[in-house]
PDB file of C-alpha atoms in Angstrom:
ATOM      1  CA  MET G   1       0.000   0.000   0.000  1.00  0.00           C
ATOM      2  CA  LYS G   2       1.295   3.484  -0.895  1.00  0.00           C
ATOM      3  CA  TYR G   3       0.838   6.353   1.588  1.00  0.00           C
ATOM      4  CA  ARG G   4       0.920  10.031   0.679  1.00  0.00           C
ATOM      5  CA  SER G   5       2.063  11.111   4.130  1.00  0.00           C
ATOM      6  CA  VAL G   6       2.497   9.978   7.727  1.00  0.00           C
ATOM      7  CA  PHE G   7      -1.066  11.187   8.398  1.00  0.00           C
ATOM      8  CA  ASP G   8      -2.396   8.425   6.137  1.00  0.00           C
ATOM      9  CA  ILE G   9      -0.925   5.984   8.684  1.00  0.00           C
ATOM     10  CA  ILE G  10      -1.734   7.581  12.045  1.00  0.00           C
ATOM     11  CA  GLY G  11      -4.985   9.194  10.915  1.00  0.00           C
ATOM     12  CA  PRO G  12      -6.216  12.792  10.741  1.00  0.00           C
ATOM     13  CA  VAL G  13      -6.243  15.515  13.373  1.00  0.00           C
ATOM     14  CA  MET G  14      -9.598  14.786  14.955  1.00  0.00           C
ATOM     15  CA  ILE G  15     -11.933  14.784  17.887  1.00  0.00           C
ATOM     16  CA  GLY G  16     -11.828  11.161  19.173  1.00  0.00           C
ATOM     17  CA  PRO G  17     -12.221   8.458  20.136  1.00  0.00           C
ATOM     18  CA  SER G  18     -12.087   6.590  16.812  1.00  0.00           C
ATOM     19  CA  SER G  19     -10.786   7.503  13.370  1.00  0.00           C
ATOM     20  CA  SER G  20     -13.310   5.155  11.760  1.00  0.00           C
ATOM     21  CA  HIS G  21     -16.346   5.841  13.920  1.00  0.00           C
ATOM     22  CA  THR G  22     -15.715   9.520  14.677  1.00  0.00           C
ATOM     23  CA  ALA G  23     -13.420  11.200  12.135  1.00  0.00           C
ATOM     24  CA  GLY G  24     -14.786   9.162   9.223  1.00  0.00           C
ATOM     25  CA  ALA G  25     -18.357   9.777  10.322  1.00  0.00           C
ATOM     26  CA  ALA G  26     -17.738  13.526  10.593  1.00  0.00           C
ATOM     27  CA  ARG G  27     -16.240  13.529   7.111  1.00  0.00           C
ATOM     28  CA  ILE G  28     -19.276  11.757   5.630  1.00  0.00           C
ATOM     29  CA  GLY G  29     -21.575  14.267   7.314  1.00  0.00           C
ATOM     30  CA  LEU G  30     -19.463  17.165   6.008  1.00  0.00           C
ATOM     31  CA  VAL G  31     -19.600  15.823   2.442  1.00  0.00           C
ATOM     32  CA  ALA G  32     -23.403  15.619   2.763  1.00  0.00           C
ATOM     33  CA  ARG G  33     -23.482  19.260   3.920  1.00  0.00           C
ATOM     34  CA  GLN G  34     -21.258  20.426   1.065  1.00  0.00           C
ATOM     35  CA  LEU G  35     -23.376  18.605  -1.496  1.00  0.00           C
ATOM     36  CA  PHE G  36     -26.602  19.960  -0.006  1.00  0.00           C
ATOM     37  CA  ARG G  37     -25.184  23.512  -0.177  1.00  0.00           C
ATOM     38  CA  ALA G  38     -27.390  24.769   2.660  1.00  0.00           C
ATOM     39  CA  GLU G  39     -28.200  24.116   6.293  1.00  0.00           C
ATOM     40  CA  PRO G  40     -30.906  21.448   6.445  1.00  0.00           C
ATOM     41  CA  ALA G  41     -34.032  21.717   8.585  1.00  0.00           C
ATOM     42  CA  TRP G  42     -33.963  17.987   9.255  1.00  0.00           C
ATOM     43  CA  VAL G  43     -31.580  15.068   8.883  1.00  0.00           C
ATOM     44  CA  SER G  44     -32.035  11.345   9.438  1.00  0.00           C
ATOM     45  CA  PHE G  45     -29.108   8.964   9.836  1.00  0.00           C
ATOM     46  CA  HIS G  46     -29.708   5.301   8.977  1.00  0.00           C
ATOM     47  CA  LEU G  47     -26.923   3.286  10.579  1.00  0.00           C
ATOM     48  CA  TYR G  48     -25.762  -0.164   9.479  1.00  0.00           C
ATOM     49  CA  GLY G  49     -23.364  -2.784  10.814  1.00  0.00           C
ATOM     50  CA  SER G  50     -21.007  -1.676  13.580  1.00  0.00           C
ATOM     51  CA  PHE G  51     -22.206   1.924  13.201  1.00  0.00           C
ATOM     52  CA  ALA G  52     -25.657   0.781  14.346  1.00  0.00           C
ATOM     53  CA  LYS G  53     -24.259  -1.144  17.311  1.00  0.00           C
ATOM     54  CA  THR G  54     -21.786   1.384  18.699  1.00  0.00           C
ATOM     55  CA  TYR G  55     -22.774   4.810  17.377  1.00  0.00           C
ATOM     56  CA  GLN G  56     -23.499   6.320  20.803  1.00  0.00           C
ATOM     57  CA  GLY G  57     -20.502   4.924  22.664  1.00  0.00           C
ATOM     58  CA  HIS G  58     -18.034   5.799  19.899  1.00  0.00           C
ATOM     59  CA  GLY G  59     -19.400   9.285  19.256  1.00  0.00           C
ATOM     60  CA  THR G  60     -20.614   8.489  15.762  1.00  0.00           C
ATOM     61  CA  ASP G  61     -23.874  10.316  16.470  1.00  0.00           C
ATOM     62  CA  VAL G  62     -22.210  13.625  17.395  1.00  0.00           C
ATOM     63  CA  ALA G  63     -19.630  13.234  14.599  1.00  0.00           C
ATOM     64  CA  LEU G  64     -22.247  12.751  11.878  1.00  0.00           C
ATOM     65  CA  THR G  65     -24.295  15.650  13.218  1.00  0.00           C
ATOM     66  CA  GLY G  66     -21.220  17.849  13.492  1.00  0.00           C
ATOM     67  CA  GLY G  67     -20.317  17.124   9.881  1.00  0.00           C
ATOM     68  CA  VAL G  68     -23.799  18.080   8.699  1.00  0.00           C
ATOM     69  CA  LEU G  69     -23.460  21.296  10.710  1.00  0.00           C
ATOM     70  CA  GLY G  70     -20.308  22.040   8.703  1.00  0.00           C
ATOM     71  CA  PHE G  71     -17.708  21.121  11.347  1.00  0.00           C
ATOM     72  CA  ASP G  72     -14.424  19.539  10.235  1.00  0.00           C
ATOM     73  CA  THR G  73     -12.950  16.491  11.997  1.00  0.00           C
ATOM     74  CA  SER G  74     -10.824  18.587  14.385  1.00  0.00           C
ATOM     75  CA  ASP G  75     -13.533  21.083  15.354  1.00  0.00           C
ATOM     76  CA  PRO G  76     -14.057  20.981  19.164  1.00  0.00           C
ATOM     77  CA  ARG G  77     -17.739  21.824  18.655  1.00  0.00           C
ATOM     78  CA  ILE G  78     -18.325  18.271  17.434  1.00  0.00           C
ATOM     79  CA  THR G  79     -18.674  17.015  21.011  1.00  0.00           C
ATOM     80  CA  ASP G  80     -21.647  19.362  21.500  1.00  0.00           C
ATOM     81  CA  ALA G  81     -23.099  18.918  18.001  1.00  0.00           C
ATOM     82  CA  LEU G  82     -26.440  17.444  19.097  1.00  0.00           C
ATOM     83  CA  ASN G  83     -27.118  20.389  21.395  1.00  0.00           C
ATOM     84  CA  ILE G  84     -26.049  22.870  18.727  1.00  0.00           C
ATOM     85  CA  ALA G  85     -28.373  21.233  16.186  1.00  0.00           C
ATOM     86  CA  ASP G  86     -31.215  21.405  18.687  1.00  0.00           C
ATOM     87  CA  THR G  87     -30.526  25.104  19.318  1.00  0.00           C
ATOM     88  CA  LYS G  88     -30.690  25.736  15.576  1.00  0.00           C
ATOM     89  CA  GLY G  89     -34.027  23.911  15.392  1.00  0.00           C
ATOM     90  CA  MET G  90     -32.589  21.119  13.249  1.00  0.00           C
ATOM     91  CA  ASN G  91     -34.542  17.879  13.642  1.00  0.00           C
ATOM     92  CA  VAL G  92     -31.979  15.056  13.961  1.00  0.00           C
ATOM     93  CA  SER G  93     -32.959  11.377  14.116  1.00  0.00           C
ATOM     94  CA  PHE G  94     -31.032   8.097  14.211  1.00  0.00           C
ATOM     95  CA  HIS G  95     -32.265   4.740  12.922  1.00  0.00           C
ATOM     96  CA  GLU G  96     -30.578   1.403  13.594  1.00  0.00           C
ATOM     97  CA  GLU G  97     -30.976  -0.743  10.481  1.00  0.00           C
ATOM     98  CA  GLU G  98     -30.794  -4.539  10.534  1.00  0.00           C
ATOM     99  CA  ALA G  99     -29.800  -5.068   6.907  1.00  0.00           C
ATOM    100  CA  GLN G 100     -26.233  -6.296   6.468  1.00  0.00           C
ATOM    101  CA  PRO G 101     -24.161  -3.848   4.406  1.00  0.00           C
ATOM    102  CA  ASP G 102     -21.147  -4.615   2.232  1.00  0.00           C
ATOM    103  CA  HIS G 103     -19.039  -2.596   4.702  1.00  0.00           C
ATOM    104  CA  PRO G 104     -19.621  -2.606   8.489  1.00  0.00           C
ATOM    105  CA  ASN G 105     -19.267   1.174   8.903  1.00  0.00           C
ATOM    106  CA  THR G 106     -22.097   2.304   6.647  1.00  0.00           C
ATOM    107  CA  VAL G 107     -24.560   5.175   6.982  1.00  0.00           C
ATOM    108  CA  LYS G 108     -27.321   6.495   4.762  1.00  0.00           C
ATOM    109  CA  ILE G 109     -27.982  10.192   5.290  1.00  0.00           C
ATOM    110  CA  ARG G 110     -31.237  11.856   4.265  1.00  0.00           C
ATOM    111  CA  LEU G 111     -31.594  15.595   4.715  1.00  0.00           C
ATOM    112  CA  GLY G 112     -33.902  18.362   3.562  1.00  0.00           C
ATOM    113  CA  ASN G 113     -35.234  21.847   4.199  1.00  0.00           C
ATOM    114  CA  GLY G 114     -38.699  21.911   2.624  1.00  0.00           C
ATOM    115  CA  VAL G 115     -37.308  23.043  -0.736  1.00  0.00           C
ATOM    116  CA  GLN G 116     -34.824  20.306  -1.585  1.00  0.00           C
ATOM    117  CA  GLU G 117     -33.809  16.894  -0.317  1.00  0.00           C
ATOM    118  CA  LEU G 118     -30.669  14.825  -0.655  1.00  0.00           C
ATOM    119  CA  GLU G 119     -29.788  11.214   0.086  1.00  0.00           C
ATOM    120  CA  LEU G 120     -26.348   9.663   0.130  1.00  0.00           C
ATOM    121  CA  VAL G 121     -24.708   6.483   1.356  1.00  0.00           C
ATOM    122  CA  GLY G 122     -21.216   6.643   2.816  1.00  0.00           C
ATOM    123  CA  ILE G 123     -18.756   4.235   4.396  1.00  0.00           C
ATOM    124  CA  SER G 124     -15.862   4.900   6.766  1.00  0.00           C
ATOM    125  CA  ILE G 125     -12.961   2.762   5.561  1.00  0.00           C
ATOM    126  CA  GLY G 126     -10.484   3.531   8.365  1.00  0.00           C
ATOM    127  CA  GLY G 127      -7.971   6.197   9.305  1.00  0.00           C
ATOM    128  CA  GLY G 128     -10.562   8.923   8.820  1.00  0.00           C
ATOM    129  CA  LYS G 129     -10.936   8.080   5.130  1.00  0.00           C
ATOM    130  CA  VAL G 130     -14.382   7.641   3.582  1.00  0.00           C
ATOM    131  CA  GLU G 131     -16.136   6.692   0.381  1.00  0.00           C
ATOM    132  CA  ILE G 132     -19.493   7.943  -0.843  1.00  0.00           C
ATOM    133  CA  THR G 133     -21.081   5.043  -2.701  1.00  0.00           C
ATOM    134  CA  GLU G 134     -24.473   6.437  -3.664  1.00  0.00           C
ATOM    135  CA  LEU G 135     -26.003   9.880  -4.224  1.00  0.00           C
ATOM    136  CA  ASN G 136     -29.723  10.343  -4.912  1.00  0.00           C
ATOM    137  CA  GLY G 137     -29.893   6.886  -6.424  1.00  0.00           C
ATOM    138  CA  PHE G 138     -26.732   7.241  -8.539  1.00  0.00           C
ATOM    139  CA  PRO G 139     -24.007   4.677  -7.768  1.00  0.00           C
ATOM    140  CA  LEU G 140     -20.595   6.303  -7.464  1.00  0.00           C
ATOM    141  CA  ARG G 141     -17.204   6.070  -5.781  1.00  0.00           C
ATOM    142  CA  LEU G 142     -16.200   9.370  -4.214  1.00  0.00           C
ATOM    143  CA  SER G 143     -13.414   9.476  -1.639  1.00  0.00           C
ATOM    144  CA  GLY G 144     -14.330  12.797  -0.061  1.00  0.00           C
ATOM    145  CA  ASN G 145     -10.604  13.221   0.624  1.00  0.00           C
ATOM    146  CA  HIS G 146      -9.764  15.174  -2.548  1.00  0.00           C
ATOM    147  CA  PRO G 147     -11.229  18.294  -4.156  1.00  0.00           C
ATOM    148  CA  ALA G 148     -14.035  17.203  -6.451  1.00  0.00           C
ATOM    149  CA  ILE G 149     -16.979  18.428  -8.465  1.00  0.00           C
ATOM    150  CA  LEU G 150     -20.224  16.567  -9.074  1.00  0.00           C
ATOM    151  CA  VAL G 151     -21.912  17.515 -12.327  1.00  0.00           C
ATOM    152  CA  VAL G 152     -25.544  16.563 -12.923  1.00  0.00           C
ATOM    153  CA  HIS G 153     -26.153  16.707 -16.660  1.00  0.00           C
ATOM    154  CA  ASN G 154     -28.292  15.417 -19.481  1.00  0.00           C
ATOM    155  CA  ASP G 155     -26.896  12.238 -21.033  1.00  0.00           C
ATOM    156  CA  ARG G 156     -26.030  13.849 -24.365  1.00  0.00           C
ATOM    157  CA  TYR G 157     -23.147  13.680 -26.827  1.00  0.00           C
ATOM    158  CA  GLY G 158     -20.376  16.129 -25.958  1.00  0.00           C
ATOM    159  CA  ALA G 159     -21.441  16.885 -22.374  1.00  0.00           C
ATOM    160  CA  ILE G 160     -18.469  15.106 -20.786  1.00  0.00           C
ATOM    161  CA  ALA G 161     -15.979  16.528 -23.283  1.00  0.00           C
ATOM    162  CA  SER G 162     -17.167  20.097 -22.726  1.00  0.00           C
ATOM    163  CA  VAL G 163     -16.686  19.871 -18.954  1.00  0.00           C
ATOM    164  CA  SER G 164     -13.234  18.258 -19.157  1.00  0.00           C
ATOM    165  CA  SER G 165     -12.136  20.746 -21.830  1.00  0.00           C
ATOM    166  CA  HIS G 166     -13.256  23.637 -19.654  1.00  0.00           C
ATOM    167  CA  LEU G 167     -11.188  22.345 -16.736  1.00  0.00           C
ATOM    168  CA  ALA G 168      -8.195  21.913 -19.058  1.00  0.00           C
ATOM    169  CA  LYS G 169      -8.526  25.555 -20.138  1.00  0.00           C
ATOM    170  CA  TYR G 170      -7.797  26.560 -16.531  1.00  0.00           C
ATOM    171  CA  GLU G 171      -5.013  23.955 -16.210  1.00  0.00           C
ATOM    172  CA  VAL G 172      -6.978  21.910 -13.678  1.00  0.00           C
ATOM    173  CA  ASN G 173      -5.644  18.358 -13.586  1.00  0.00           C
ATOM    174  CA  ILE G 174      -8.202  15.559 -13.273  1.00  0.00           C
ATOM    175  CA  GLY G 175      -7.099  12.784 -10.914  1.00  0.00           C
ATOM    176  CA  ARG G 176     -10.101  10.503 -11.412  1.00  0.00           C
ATOM    177  CA  MET G 177     -13.378  10.693 -13.273  1.00  0.00           C
ATOM    178  CA  GLU G 178     -16.449   8.490 -13.516  1.00  0.00           C
ATOM    179  CA  VAL G 179     -19.903   8.846 -15.023  1.00  0.00           C
ATOM    180  CA  SER G 180     -23.104   7.059 -14.031  1.00  0.00           C
ATOM    181  CA  ARG G 181     -26.611   7.294 -15.422  1.00  0.00           C
ATOM    182  CA  LYS G 182     -29.994   5.844 -14.580  1.00  0.00           C
ATOM    183  CA  ASP G 183     -31.018   5.340 -18.211  1.00  0.00           C
ATOM    184  CA  VAL G 184     -29.783   6.146 -21.713  1.00  0.00           C
ATOM    185  CA  GLY G 185     -30.467   9.744 -22.665  1.00  0.00           C
ATOM    186  CA  LYS G 186     -31.734  10.686 -19.212  1.00  0.00           C
ATOM    187  CA  GLU G 187     -30.100  12.379 -16.232  1.00  0.00           C
ATOM    188  CA  ALA G 188     -26.474  11.457 -15.565  1.00  0.00           C
ATOM    189  CA  LEU G 189     -23.850  12.248 -12.937  1.00  0.00           C
ATOM    190  CA  MET G 190     -20.200  13.121 -13.519  1.00  0.00           C
ATOM    191  CA  VAL G 191     -17.807  12.754 -10.563  1.00  0.00           C
ATOM    192  CA  ILE G 192     -14.462  14.466 -11.097  1.00  0.00           C
ATOM    193  CA  GLU G 193     -11.705  14.390  -8.481  1.00  0.00           C
ATOM    194  CA  MET G 194      -8.998  17.003  -9.039  1.00  0.00           C
ATOM    195  CA  ASP G 195      -5.563  17.940  -7.752  1.00  0.00           C
ATOM    196  CA  GLN G 196      -6.690  21.375  -6.562  1.00  0.00           C
ATOM    197  CA  ASN G 197      -9.754  23.300  -5.498  1.00  0.00           C
ATOM    198  CA  ILE G 198     -11.453  25.502  -8.079  1.00  0.00           C
ATOM    199  CA  GLY G 199     -13.153  28.849  -7.585  1.00  0.00           C
ATOM    200  CA  GLU G 200     -16.832  29.726  -7.794  1.00  0.00           C
ATOM    201  CA  ASP G 201     -16.250  31.564 -11.073  1.00  0.00           C
ATOM    202  CA  ILE G 202     -15.113  28.382 -12.821  1.00  0.00           C
ATOM    203  CA  LEU G 203     -17.980  26.483 -11.190  1.00  0.00           C
ATOM    204  CA  LYS G 204     -20.517  28.935 -12.607  1.00  0.00           C
ATOM    205  CA  GLU G 205     -18.970  28.718 -16.070  1.00  0.00           C
ATOM    206  CA  ILE G 206     -19.271  24.922 -16.044  1.00  0.00           C
ATOM    207  CA  GLU G 207     -22.865  25.143 -14.808  1.00  0.00           C
ATOM    208  CA  ALA G 208     -23.669  27.390 -17.784  1.00  0.00           C
ATOM    209  CA  LEU G 209     -22.429  24.795 -20.308  1.00  0.00           C
ATOM    210  CA  GLU G 210     -24.942  23.112 -22.588  1.00  0.00           C
ATOM    211  CA  HIS G 211     -26.601  20.006 -21.095  1.00  0.00           C
ATOM    212  CA  VAL G 212     -25.274  20.770 -17.582  1.00  0.00           C
ATOM    213  CA  GLU G 213     -27.943  21.120 -14.880  1.00  0.00           C
ATOM    214  CA  THR G 214     -26.071  21.604 -11.592  1.00  0.00           C
ATOM    215  CA  VAL G 215     -22.479  21.598 -10.350  1.00  0.00           C
ATOM    216  CA  THR G 216     -21.471  21.050  -6.732  1.00  0.00           C
ATOM    217  CA  LYS G 217     -17.937  21.088  -5.368  1.00  0.00           C
ATOM    218  CA  ILE G 218     -16.319  19.349  -2.437  1.00  0.00           C
ATOM    219  CA  ASN G 219     -13.208  20.924  -0.965  1.00  0.00           C
ATOM    220  CA  GLU G 220     -10.482  18.781   0.519  1.00  0.00           C
TER     221      GLU G 220
END
């Protein structure tokens, strides 16, 4: 296995006690918040495997909530996240699911605000690292540990090329890219992980491209 730094071995700077159950959970919640692009009025966490069995003792509940509130893994407010959510009037609920997931540290997050809703499935793979495996019914593989953009677009000829060409114009290097769709010619999702964050101006330009519906970014 190849590590980028010593922090890939000992884990991230975090509020404990567990890199998998706390730091990873906070990261999944933070990705959900970034993709939602607003503070939700309600959020429900559906916990599977070991998450369902130990989420209170290992602080997974406060970590997930803290992430959705926009707190990073090292933010000391995570320990008080449930109270902070309650003060903000955010309705937070936890559900222990009996289904056996492919990975023991799995959570499905549903959140909304009366205008929009979002659903994603994430897993904590250890050392504070995570993968998002599903977003609003689209299967995907998003690490959440690199800058990325998610592009919802119409499944049309040239849509993928126009987005990648636009990134190349600004010398943005693509580290990994995948595309999923629910049906031919319907809505599709582009996931692009990059070597650097991009600004809102580039984001708006991509969103204005033909066949592109929405663009959301995740910062490292």
